[in-house]
Amino acid sequence: MSEAKEGRPVGIVLVSHSAQVAASVAELAQKLAGGGTDVPVAPAGGTEGGELGTSAELIAAAAASVDRGAGVAVLTDLGSAVLTVKALLAEGDELPENTRLVDAPFVEGAVAAVVTAATGADLAAVEAAAADAYSYRKV
Amino acid sequence: MLDADFFRRWMTATAASVDREAENLTALDSPIGDADHGSNLQRGFTAVTAALEKEQPQTPGAVLILAGRQLISTVGGASGPLYGTLLRRTGKALGDAAEVGAEQLAQALRTGVDAVMALGGAAPGDATMLDALVPAVEALGDGFAAAATAAREGAVATTPMQARKGRASYLGERSIGHQDPGATSSALLVEALVEASDE
């Protein structure tokens, strides 16, 4: 696992259709990572009006808020969350440089991403850890 | 030749049509989706109309890029990034020409439709907006009216299809027998080309 440049942590953005889901998963992941870590995690849940849905503005703001120069890993739940992040990435200048949509299960992936980022790992390692959460079978 | 005014009329005609049909779109979205397609698109195209009035883009490409940006920002559901990408990529393909020909628009729309396919990972036959857009783009060489007819027929043809993308895909075979709301709203977009050219 390579060290992130200058010890800066990778930022994590959690995009859900629900503000409560995004915020709760962020809290869960941070607590399971041992709390008190300096990994910046930002939820981007629901629409700006507080409804269920996806907001491009909230996602862009969350990504900007967690960017420390080491890259930003974005995890999403369903449909429009995935498509909106992809569309923002395609715009080129809406998200911080070195932002990646990570293909991972939302809750398990978020925990893996935050725990891994807390070790000082770089974006590729965070992405790999989150994606690897798909291989963890429950039965 | 088609100028920025034509493209503004296209967007405002789409907005008016989405307004008129919002309840119908949401009714189509109720049994297979989350019953918000009409209201989501209405919010998006209301923002498009307001932005076009405020910023007054001067080229066809700029009109569509601004409209697409508004849809991505304001819709809140999957139709935002999908329609946003369609219009933005079409607008980018038109470049900064002050006027474009029908053939140029057809080619640019094909680029936009390809981008939607890449973004959503869907193909014709999956019961999505592509089932209206792909035949419309193919018919565009024969004029806007032909494209509108092809889009409308394409939307109706989604009824016996099983949805393979989006919320409806979770229903499996139970999605069969419902006209796709996205294909239906795509038909409105293409039909608005006819309205825009009538003026």
Tab-separated table of C-alpha atoms in Angstrom:
chain	number	residue	atom	x	y	z
A	1	MET	CA	0.000	0.000	0.000
A	2	SER	CA	1.619	3.239	-1.084
A	3	GLU	CA	1.680	6.353	1.053
A	4	ALA	CA	-0.391	9.306	-0.073
A	5	LYS	CA	1.602	12.348	-1.155
A	6	GLU	CA	2.804	14.506	1.738
A	7	GLY	CA	0.628	12.532	4.139
A	8	ARG	CA	-2.574	14.082	2.880
A	9	PRO	CA	-5.622	11.852	3.173
A	10	VAL	CA	-7.854	10.810	0.305
A	11	GLY	CA	-11.296	12.411	0.575
A	12	ILE	CA	-14.463	10.333	0.566
A	13	VAL	CA	-17.889	11.442	-0.738
A	14	LEU	CA	-20.985	9.347	-0.039
A	15	VAL	CA	-23.880	9.972	-2.436
A	16	SER	CA	-27.294	8.563	-1.581
A	17	HIS	CA	-30.855	9.363	-2.630
A	18	SER	CA	-31.518	9.955	1.054
A	19	ALA	CA	-29.827	12.627	3.182
A	20	GLN	CA	-30.237	10.414	6.258
A	21	VAL	CA	-28.684	7.376	4.566
A	22	ALA	CA	-25.687	9.379	3.330
A	23	ALA	CA	-25.131	11.033	6.717
A	24	SER	CA	-25.591	7.825	8.696
A	25	VAL	CA	-23.262	5.782	6.502
A	26	ALA	CA	-20.653	8.546	6.806
A	27	GLU	CA	-20.991	8.439	10.594
A	28	LEU	CA	-20.855	4.635	10.652
A	29	ALA	CA	-17.751	4.478	8.459
A	30	GLN	CA	-15.936	7.124	10.502
A	31	LYS	CA	-16.769	5.398	13.790
A	32	LEU	CA	-15.675	2.004	12.466
A	33	ALA	CA	-12.445	3.577	11.262
A	34	GLY	CA	-11.706	4.385	14.884
A	35	GLY	CA	-13.245	7.839	14.988
A	36	GLY	CA	-10.928	10.780	15.390
A	37	THR	CA	-9.159	10.013	12.088
A	38	ASP	CA	-8.336	12.882	9.806
A	39	VAL	CA	-10.012	11.326	6.772
A	40	PRO	CA	-12.412	13.927	5.361
A	41	VAL	CA	-15.788	12.302	4.658
A	42	ALA	CA	-18.743	14.249	3.274
A	43	PRO	CA	-22.294	13.000	2.699
A	44	ALA	CA	-24.232	14.266	-0.321
A	45	GLY	CA	-27.727	12.909	0.170
A	46	GLY	CA	-31.071	13.849	-1.307
A	47	THR	CA	-31.883	16.985	-3.266
A	48	GLU	CA	-31.143	20.555	-2.242
A	49	GLY	CA	-34.801	20.876	-1.281
A	50	GLY	CA	-34.484	18.007	1.198
A	51	GLU	CA	-36.385	15.538	-0.974
A	52	LEU	CA	-35.276	12.057	-1.985
A	53	GLY	CA	-33.094	12.225	-5.100
A	54	THR	CA	-29.696	13.324	-6.324
A	55	SER	CA	-28.251	16.838	-6.403
A	56	ALA	CA	-25.333	17.665	-8.664
A	57	GLU	CA	-24.709	20.808	-6.600
A	58	LEU	CA	-24.519	18.938	-3.290
A	59	ILE	CA	-22.152	16.355	-4.824
A	60	ALA	CA	-19.840	19.021	-6.262
A	61	ALA	CA	-19.812	20.904	-2.936
A	62	ALA	CA	-19.116	17.717	-0.955
A	63	ALA	CA	-16.245	16.750	-3.262
A	64	ALA	CA	-14.695	20.225	-2.986
A	65	SER	CA	-15.000	20.088	0.808
A	66	VAL	CA	-13.041	16.817	1.182
A	67	ASP	CA	-10.341	17.518	-1.390
A	68	ARG	CA	-6.915	17.718	0.269
A	69	GLY	CA	-4.977	17.205	-2.951
A	70	ALA	CA	-4.684	13.426	-2.648
A	71	GLY	CA	-7.776	12.623	-4.675
A	72	VAL	CA	-11.445	12.039	-3.910
A	73	ALA	CA	-13.245	8.692	-3.933
A	74	VAL	CA	-17.003	8.941	-4.594
A	75	LEU	CA	-19.318	6.103	-3.587
A	76	THR	CA	-22.963	6.068	-4.656
A	77	ASP	CA	-26.130	4.104	-4.043
A	78	LEU	CA	-28.532	3.737	-6.997
A	79	GLY	CA	-29.492	4.891	-10.484
A	80	SER	CA	-29.486	8.661	-10.635
A	81	ALA	CA	-26.694	8.936	-8.048
A	82	VAL	CA	-24.426	6.885	-10.304
A	83	LEU	CA	-25.472	8.696	-13.474
A	84	THR	CA	-25.144	12.171	-11.963
A	85	VAL	CA	-21.587	11.510	-10.767
A	86	LYS	CA	-20.671	10.080	-14.174
A	87	ALA	CA	-22.178	13.130	-15.895
A	88	LEU	CA	-20.266	15.493	-13.572
A	89	LEU	CA	-17.013	13.620	-14.248
A	90	ALA	CA	-17.699	13.922	-17.985
A	91	GLU	CA	-18.059	17.702	-17.618
A	92	GLY	CA	-14.394	17.819	-16.706
A	93	ASP	CA	-14.343	20.834	-14.385
A	94	GLU	CA	-17.164	20.152	-11.928
A	95	LEU	CA	-15.273	17.894	-9.520
A	96	PRO	CA	-11.754	18.198	-8.059
A	97	GLU	CA	-8.916	16.826	-10.147
A	98	ASN	CA	-8.311	13.159	-9.422
A	99	THR	CA	-11.908	12.387	-8.413
A	100	ARG	CA	-13.063	8.828	-9.064
A	101	LEU	CA	-16.416	7.110	-8.997
A	102	VAL	CA	-15.661	3.930	-7.089
A	103	ASP	CA	-17.556	0.766	-8.048
A	104	ALA	CA	-18.416	-0.611	-4.621
A	105	PRO	CA	-21.330	-1.597	-2.386
A	106	PHE	CA	-22.442	1.543	-0.578
A	107	VAL	CA	-22.214	0.689	3.126
A	108	GLU	CA	-19.473	-1.937	3.065
A	109	GLY	CA	-17.514	0.018	0.470
A	110	ALA	CA	-17.732	3.204	2.524
A	111	VAL	CA	-16.350	1.476	5.616
A	112	ALA	CA	-13.522	-0.123	3.616
A	113	ALA	CA	-12.709	3.195	1.920
A	114	VAL	CA	-12.570	5.248	5.137
A	115	VAL	CA	-10.602	2.601	7.081
A	116	THR	CA	-8.119	2.310	4.220
A	117	ALA	CA	-7.793	6.064	3.746
A	118	ALA	CA	-7.128	6.372	7.491
A	119	THR	CA	-3.949	4.300	7.048
A	120	GLY	CA	-2.591	6.974	4.708
A	121	ALA	CA	-3.231	4.896	1.598
A	122	ASP	CA	-3.478	6.549	-1.811
A	123	LEU	CA	-6.573	6.829	-4.021
A	124	ALA	CA	-5.884	3.601	-5.958
A	125	ALA	CA	-5.592	1.629	-2.698
A	126	VAL	CA	-8.779	3.204	-1.315
A	127	GLU	CA	-10.605	2.369	-4.536
A	128	ALA	CA	-9.318	-1.237	-4.499
A	129	ALA	CA	-10.352	-1.745	-0.863
A	130	ALA	CA	-13.850	-0.395	-1.498
A	131	ALA	CA	-14.321	-2.465	-4.659
A	132	ASP	CA	-13.064	-5.544	-2.811
A	133	ALA	CA	-16.057	-5.244	-0.478
A	134	TYR	CA	-18.120	-6.804	-3.303
A	135	SER	CA	-16.265	-10.090	-2.742
A	136	TYR	CA	-17.246	-10.345	0.905
A	137	ARG	CA	-20.106	-12.867	0.851
A	138	LYS	CA	-22.509	-12.998	3.781
A	139	VAL	CA	-23.809	-16.519	3.251
B	1	MET	CA	-30.638	26.897	-41.648
B	2	LEU	CA	-31.320	26.653	-37.914
B	3	ASP	CA	-30.156	29.480	-35.662
B	4	ALA	CA	-29.996	29.998	-31.881
B	5	ASP	CA	-33.622	31.225	-31.927
B	6	PHE	CA	-34.744	27.912	-33.381
B	7	PHE	CA	-32.953	26.013	-30.617
B	8	ARG	CA	-34.468	28.296	-27.964
B	9	ARG	CA	-37.920	27.625	-29.447
B	10	TRP	CA	-37.123	23.889	-29.386
B	11	MET	CA	-36.327	24.026	-25.671
B	12	THR	CA	-39.293	26.224	-24.729
B	13	ALA	CA	-41.651	24.045	-26.802
B	14	THR	CA	-40.272	21.001	-24.962
B	15	ALA	CA	-40.797	22.751	-21.630
B	16	ALA	CA	-44.414	23.596	-22.524
B	17	SER	CA	-45.060	20.054	-23.690
B	18	VAL	CA	-43.515	18.571	-20.518
B	19	ASP	CA	-45.768	20.924	-18.511
B	20	ARG	CA	-48.858	19.725	-20.377
B	21	GLU	CA	-47.877	16.053	-20.126
B	22	ALA	CA	-46.347	16.030	-16.630
B	23	GLU	CA	-49.263	14.183	-15.044
B	24	ASN	CA	-49.331	11.620	-17.828
B	25	LEU	CA	-45.560	11.018	-17.530
B	26	THR	CA	-45.851	10.552	-13.786
B	27	ALA	CA	-48.824	8.195	-14.281
B	28	LEU	CA	-46.691	6.074	-16.630
B	29	ASP	CA	-43.899	6.127	-14.025
B	30	SER	CA	-46.169	5.038	-11.145
B	31	PRO	CA	-46.489	1.287	-11.773
B	32	ILE	CA	-42.831	0.716	-12.804
B	33	GLY	CA	-40.827	3.634	-11.425
B	34	ASP	CA	-40.899	6.023	-8.496
B	35	ALA	CA	-43.721	8.198	-9.833
B	36	ASP	CA	-41.697	11.357	-10.284
B	37	HIS	CA	-40.737	11.468	-13.977
B	38	GLY	CA	-43.222	14.211	-14.858
B	39	SER	CA	-42.496	16.442	-11.886
B	40	ASN	CA	-38.716	15.927	-12.212
B	41	LEU	CA	-38.627	16.865	-15.880
B	42	GLN	CA	-40.996	19.768	-15.248
B	43	ARG	CA	-38.596	21.171	-12.646
B	44	GLY	CA	-35.665	20.650	-15.031
B	45	PHE	CA	-37.200	22.293	-18.079
B	46	THR	CA	-38.559	25.182	-16.022
B	47	ALA	CA	-34.944	25.828	-15.014
B	48	VAL	CA	-33.877	25.504	-18.662
B	49	THR	CA	-36.392	28.140	-19.799
B	50	ALA	CA	-35.355	30.521	-17.026
B	51	ALA	CA	-31.637	30.087	-17.757
B	52	LEU	CA	-32.088	30.631	-21.503
B	53	GLU	CA	-33.968	33.866	-20.831
B	54	LYS	CA	-31.384	35.107	-18.367
B	55	GLU	CA	-28.188	34.157	-20.181
B	56	GLN	CA	-29.320	34.554	-23.819
B	57	PRO	CA	-26.843	32.131	-25.431
B	58	GLN	CA	-26.107	33.197	-28.999
B	59	THR	CA	-25.328	29.943	-30.822
B	60	PRO	CA	-27.224	26.651	-31.258
B	61	GLY	CA	-24.456	24.788	-29.424
B	62	ALA	CA	-24.471	27.218	-26.503
B	63	VAL	CA	-28.263	26.923	-26.137
B	64	LEU	CA	-28.084	23.142	-25.837
B	65	ILE	CA	-25.029	23.115	-23.552
B	66	LEU	CA	-26.712	25.545	-21.156
B	67	ALA	CA	-29.954	23.541	-21.247
B	68	GLY	CA	-28.109	20.283	-20.570
B	69	ARG	CA	-26.250	21.819	-17.645
B	70	GLN	CA	-29.523	22.956	-16.084
B	71	LEU	CA	-31.054	19.489	-16.414
B	72	ILE	CA	-28.083	17.767	-14.752
B	73	SER	CA	-28.252	20.274	-11.876
B	74	THR	CA	-31.951	20.458	-11.183
B	75	VAL	CA	-33.847	17.294	-12.152
B	76	GLY	CA	-32.892	15.170	-9.138
B	77	GLY	CA	-33.543	11.817	-10.837
B	78	ALA	CA	-31.814	9.718	-13.497
B	79	SER	CA	-33.494	11.634	-16.317
B	80	GLY	CA	-31.388	14.692	-15.344
B	81	PRO	CA	-27.952	13.335	-16.206
B	82	LEU	CA	-29.375	11.356	-19.150
B	83	TYR	CA	-31.203	14.271	-20.836
B	84	GLY	CA	-28.445	16.637	-19.697
B	85	THR	CA	-25.830	14.505	-21.398
B	86	LEU	CA	-27.975	14.190	-24.532
B	87	LEU	CA	-28.300	17.972	-24.930
B	88	ARG	CA	-24.770	18.885	-23.836
B	89	ARG	CA	-23.096	16.390	-26.152
B	90	THR	CA	-25.353	17.408	-29.011
B	91	GLY	CA	-24.507	21.047	-28.292
B	92	LYS	CA	-20.787	20.352	-28.131
B	93	ALA	CA	-20.975	18.481	-31.432
B	94	LEU	CA	-22.550	21.574	-33.030
B	95	GLY	CA	-19.510	23.620	-32.012
B	96	ASP	CA	-19.753	27.410	-32.152
B	97	ALA	CA	-21.513	27.744	-35.518
B	98	ALA	CA	-24.095	30.565	-35.601
B	99	GLU	CA	-26.404	28.463	-37.795
B	100	VAL	CA	-26.520	24.783	-38.541
B	101	GLY	CA	-28.165	22.678	-41.246
B	102	ALA	CA	-30.617	19.851	-40.671
B	103	GLU	CA	-27.982	17.277	-41.603
B	104	GLN	CA	-25.535	18.767	-39.064
B	105	LEU	CA	-28.208	18.621	-36.365
B	106	ALA	CA	-28.935	14.975	-37.227
B	107	GLN	CA	-25.246	14.097	-36.894
B	108	ALA	CA	-24.870	16.015	-33.637
B	109	LEU	CA	-27.958	14.353	-32.168
B	110	ARG	CA	-26.503	10.979	-33.068
B	111	THR	CA	-23.396	11.917	-31.035
B	112	GLY	CA	-25.657	12.911	-28.145
B	113	VAL	CA	-27.643	9.669	-28.318
B	114	ASP	CA	-24.398	7.648	-28.384
B	115	ALA	CA	-23.299	9.486	-25.222
B	116	VAL	CA	-26.589	8.579	-23.508
B	117	MET	CA	-26.003	4.960	-24.479
B	118	ALA	CA	-22.503	5.054	-22.993
B	119	LEU	CA	-23.625	6.796	-19.785
B	120	GLY	CA	-26.564	4.504	-19.001
B	121	GLY	CA	-25.188	1.317	-20.532
B	122	ALA	CA	-28.516	0.693	-22.276
B	123	ALA	CA	-29.284	-0.324	-25.852
B	124	PRO	CA	-32.444	-0.201	-27.978
B	125	GLY	CA	-34.851	-2.910	-26.809
B	126	ASP	CA	-34.182	-2.315	-23.086
B	127	ALA	CA	-37.340	-0.172	-22.730
B	128	THR	CA	-35.611	3.175	-22.194
B	129	MET	CA	-35.533	6.627	-23.798
B	130	LEU	CA	-33.233	5.117	-26.445
B	131	ASP	CA	-36.188	3.242	-27.952
B	132	ALA	CA	-37.628	6.623	-28.972
B	133	LEU	CA	-34.368	8.488	-29.642
B	134	VAL	CA	-32.561	5.953	-31.831
B	135	PRO	CA	-35.367	5.566	-34.403
B	136	ALA	CA	-35.913	9.357	-34.307
B	137	VAL	CA	-32.277	10.050	-35.179
B	138	GLU	CA	-32.445	7.467	-37.963
B	139	ALA	CA	-35.577	9.120	-39.407
B	140	LEU	CA	-34.250	12.676	-39.077
B	141	GLY	CA	-32.907	12.614	-42.623
B	142	ASP	CA	-36.550	12.622	-43.785
B	143	GLY	CA	-37.412	15.684	-41.712
B	144	PHE	CA	-38.637	16.620	-38.253
B	145	ALA	CA	-42.156	15.236	-38.772
B	146	ALA	CA	-40.756	11.830	-39.731
B	147	ALA	CA	-38.491	11.880	-36.676
B	148	ALA	CA	-41.423	12.785	-34.416
B	149	THR	CA	-43.493	9.911	-35.804
B	150	ALA	CA	-40.584	7.487	-35.353
B	151	ALA	CA	-40.056	8.656	-31.754
B	152	ARG	CA	-43.760	8.316	-30.899
B	153	GLU	CA	-43.918	4.835	-32.461
B	154	GLY	CA	-40.705	3.901	-30.667
B	155	ALA	CA	-42.187	4.988	-27.333
B	156	VAL	CA	-45.371	2.962	-27.904
B	157	ALA	CA	-43.234	-0.033	-28.926
B	158	THR	CA	-41.687	-0.163	-25.416
B	159	THR	CA	-45.002	-1.445	-23.967
B	160	PRO	CA	-44.364	-5.174	-24.590
B	161	MET	CA	-40.672	-4.888	-23.673
B	162	GLN	CA	-39.097	-6.019	-20.411
B	163	ALA	CA	-37.214	-3.153	-18.756
B	164	ARG	CA	-33.506	-3.831	-18.322
B	165	LYS	CA	-32.366	-0.521	-16.866
B	166	GLY	CA	-33.356	1.703	-13.991
B	167	ARG	CA	-35.904	1.176	-11.259
B	168	ALA	CA	-38.275	-0.694	-13.638
B	169	SER	CA	-35.657	-3.411	-14.229
B	170	TYR	CA	-36.134	-4.639	-10.643
B	171	LEU	CA	-39.645	-5.707	-11.645
B	172	GLY	CA	-38.370	-8.205	-14.214
B	173	GLU	CA	-41.244	-9.605	-16.279
B	174	ARG	CA	-43.727	-7.495	-14.350
B	175	SER	CA	-42.363	-4.463	-16.206
B	176	ILE	CA	-43.858	-5.894	-19.418
B	177	GLY	CA	-47.071	-4.177	-20.540
B	178	HIS	CA	-46.079	-0.646	-19.486
B	179	GLN	CA	-45.015	2.094	-21.878
B	180	ASP	CA	-41.659	3.469	-20.767
B	181	PRO	CA	-41.951	7.012	-19.327
B	182	GLY	CA	-38.467	7.991	-20.553
B	183	ALA	CA	-39.223	6.928	-24.113
B	184	THR	CA	-42.467	8.893	-23.844
B	185	SER	CA	-40.759	12.092	-22.705
B	186	SER	CA	-38.114	11.605	-25.416
B	187	ALA	CA	-40.917	11.571	-27.971
B	188	LEU	CA	-42.073	14.952	-26.563
B	189	LEU	CA	-38.564	16.337	-27.061
B	190	VAL	CA	-38.459	15.187	-30.694
B	191	GLU	CA	-42.020	16.353	-31.392
B	192	ALA	CA	-41.042	19.803	-30.122
B	193	LEU	CA	-38.646	20.068	-33.089
B	194	VAL	CA	-41.714	20.186	-35.327
B	195	GLU	CA	-43.305	22.915	-33.219
B	196	ALA	CA	-40.085	24.947	-33.206
B	197	SER	CA	-39.830	24.798	-36.995
B	198	ASP	CA	-43.483	25.821	-37.556
B	199	GLU	CA	-42.927	29.370	-36.325
